[in-house]
């Protein structure tokens, strides 16, 4: 097969995976320029392509190519455009660092540092906990359990702990794995009778970072191994850091004793980012990548993309790629046009029903229960929260709000609002939760 034929076939595999729109935009402009045994060299228009593909589809091209030629392939990108000298230096520095750590068996994304992590009320708590753990691993919170929705910075934050400890404590034995990878290792070790080796690997660490721990639900052997790993490390005062898309009590299919281990140190949540934080993140990222943005464009992006920071960055990279290809500056009209398949212009109005749904999900109760006459604390608090949020986030009158809660009168709603305001002022943790709910409702 010629180079062209190989690439042609790979491209059609890629197109099937990502769909025609993303394919046309990101993959079609790529050329395969060389293939020597395992090593492929690709030419791409500019560095945003590299960044976007590495972020969203890190293995797609090598898998496709490998599938066509019948053996594994490693890809190197060559950027067609002349790259800004400073950016080139930065990339080389990051690549060097990544390689140095990889040689020690530590696989950490070098970009995920505390320096690059912007804080606001929604993530401040988790950030502070991570910094404390990085400062005195094994001595402050153990395990540290970070949870939050998709694309809110969990991986970034726990990786930052690894990055800083790798720098400051060179003798430390550090391991970062996804829970999926850990599971695969356990399964393989059991199958090949190599559980002792696995124990040797995981129980002699100074720092163990496991990402997306919710993955071990229903996986009994993995849970068993993890339980003993955590115990051993904990007893030796070695630091454990876990991330999850939900809190321990909502990871249902795990053993109680493991859940209690998860909850033994500190549980820190990351809530969806507030507007100011979204703007700050865009600005920082644009600055790093040397993308010129006006205030208007920053505000436009931050108001259109509300929950997922990865998506926010994805938009920025797409704009960077576009302006780099066309040479035209980024303004709001251009942004709207380039991102039209990602952002929609229809703003959904917030309704009381909507709020009931979000709040009941959050507290793990039924919507119906908030409308009932039940006065138990498990129901009363969520009900008051939902009333308060209905007042805050909709135009509904007090009477209308009351009606939505099983025919309460407006005085009950006023009372709930007052209670909630007082509680927010007094109780920081509660305040953060309410703010998180508001962010969720407004998306
Ligand atoms: P998660 O693991 O929670 O799904 P990630 O840690 O992968 O999310 O974050 C998604 C993207 O958003 C990453 O590129 C990360 O660098 C970025 N990001 C998330 N939170 C922040 C933050 N507070 N400041 C800067 N970048 C952030
Ligand atoms: Mg993650």
PDB file of N, CA and C in Angstrom, residues 54-55 94 97-98 101 106-113 155-156 159-160 163 176 310:
ATOM      1  N   UNK A  54      -5.155  15.972  20.787  1.00  0.00           N
ATOM      2  CA  UNK A  54      -4.606  15.311  21.979  1.00  0.00           C
ATOM      3  C   UNK A  54      -5.575  15.361  23.157  1.00  0.00           C
ATOM      4  N   UNK A  55      -6.353  16.432  23.214  1.00  0.00           N
ATOM      5  CA  UNK A  55      -7.321  16.561  24.300  1.00  0.00           C
ATOM      6  C   UNK A  55      -8.532  15.655  24.116  1.00  0.00           C
ATOM      7  N   UNK A  94       7.522  21.525  28.196  1.00  0.00           N
ATOM      8  CA  UNK A  94       6.499  20.610  28.720  1.00  0.00           C
ATOM      9  C   UNK A  94       6.758  19.182  28.254  1.00  0.00           C
ATOM     10  N   UNK A  97       9.638  17.702  30.187  1.00  0.00           N
ATOM     11  CA  UNK A  97       9.253  17.356  31.542  1.00  0.00           C
ATOM     12  C   UNK A  97       8.429  16.066  31.560  1.00  0.00           C
ATOM     13  N   UNK A  98       7.500  16.002  30.622  1.00  0.00           N
ATOM     14  CA  UNK A  98       6.646  14.820  30.532  1.00  0.00           C
ATOM     15  C   UNK A  98       7.508  13.565  30.336  1.00  0.00           C
ATOM     16  N   UNK A 101       9.565  12.561  33.497  1.00  0.00           N
ATOM     17  CA  UNK A 101       8.747  11.855  34.480  1.00  0.00           C
ATOM     18  C   UNK A 101       8.374  10.466  33.975  1.00  0.00           C
ATOM     19  N   UNK A 106       6.276   7.774  35.847  1.00  0.00           N
ATOM     20  CA  UNK A 106       5.207   8.665  36.292  1.00  0.00           C
ATOM     21  C   UNK A 106       4.571   9.320  35.070  1.00  0.00           C
ATOM     22  N   UNK A 107       3.288   9.060  34.888  1.00  0.00           N
ATOM     23  CA  UNK A 107       2.626   9.618  33.707  1.00  0.00           C
ATOM     24  C   UNK A 107       1.647  10.701  34.119  1.00  0.00           C
ATOM     25  N   UNK A 108       2.123  11.930  34.016  1.00  0.00           N
ATOM     26  CA  UNK A 108       1.303  13.075  34.429  1.00  0.00           C
ATOM     27  C   UNK A 108       1.282  14.097  33.298  1.00  0.00           C
ATOM     28  N   UNK A 109       0.135  14.681  33.074  1.00  0.00           N
ATOM     29  CA  UNK A 109       0.054  15.764  32.100  1.00  0.00           C
ATOM     30  C   UNK A 109       0.760  16.997  32.678  1.00  0.00           C
ATOM     31  N   UNK A 110       1.855  17.438  32.037  1.00  0.00           N
ATOM     32  CA  UNK A 110       2.645  18.525  32.631  1.00  0.00           C
ATOM     33  C   UNK A 110       1.917  19.867  32.642  1.00  0.00           C
ATOM     34  N   UNK A 111       0.845  19.962  31.876  1.00  0.00           N
ATOM     35  CA  UNK A 111       0.108  21.229  31.846  1.00  0.00           C
ATOM     36  C   UNK A 111      -0.808  21.402  33.059  1.00  0.00           C
ATOM     37  N   UNK A 112      -1.131  20.297  33.704  1.00  0.00           N
ATOM     38  CA  UNK A 112      -2.061  20.371  34.823  1.00  0.00           C
ATOM     39  C   UNK A 112      -1.327  20.709  36.121  1.00  0.00           C
ATOM     40  N   UNK A 113      -1.086  21.979  36.319  1.00  0.00           N
ATOM     41  CA  UNK A 113      -0.375  22.442  37.516  1.00  0.00           C
ATOM     42  C   UNK A 113      -1.286  23.340  38.349  1.00  0.00           C
ATOM     43  N   UNK A 155      -9.357  15.959  37.210  1.00  0.00           N
ATOM     44  CA  UNK A 155      -8.087  15.378  36.765  1.00  0.00           C
ATOM     45  C   UNK A 155      -6.973  16.417  36.869  1.00  0.00           C
ATOM     46  N   UNK A 156      -7.296  17.636  36.474  1.00  0.00           N
ATOM     47  CA  UNK A 156      -6.308  18.715  36.557  1.00  0.00           C
ATOM     48  C   UNK A 156      -5.810  18.865  38.004  1.00  0.00           C
ATOM     49  N   UNK A 159      -3.832  15.827  39.338  1.00  0.00           N
ATOM     50  CA  UNK A 159      -2.543  15.766  38.642  1.00  0.00           C
ATOM     51  C   UNK A 159      -1.592  16.830  39.175  1.00  0.00           C
ATOM     52  N   UNK A 160      -2.148  18.000  39.504  1.00  0.00           N
ATOM     53  CA  UNK A 160      -1.314  19.089  40.034  1.00  0.00           C
ATOM     54  C   UNK A 160      -0.613  18.652  41.319  1.00  0.00           C
ATOM     55  N   UNK A 163       2.247  16.548  40.159  1.00  0.00           N
ATOM     56  CA  UNK A 163       3.298  17.338  39.520  1.00  0.00           C
ATOM     57  C   UNK A 163       4.176  18.048  40.543  1.00  0.00           C
ATOM     58  N   UNK A 176       0.100   7.636  39.094  1.00  0.00           N
ATOM     59  CA  UNK A 176      -1.218   8.141  38.703  1.00  0.00           C
ATOM     60  C   UNK A 176      -1.840   7.111  37.776  1.00  0.00           C
ATOM     61  N   UNK A 310     -13.878  21.897  29.976  1.00  0.00           N
ATOM     62  CA  UNK A 310     -13.209  21.323  28.809  1.00  0.00           C
ATOM     63  C   UNK A 310     -13.827  21.865  27.520  1.00  0.00           C
TER      64      UNK A 310
END
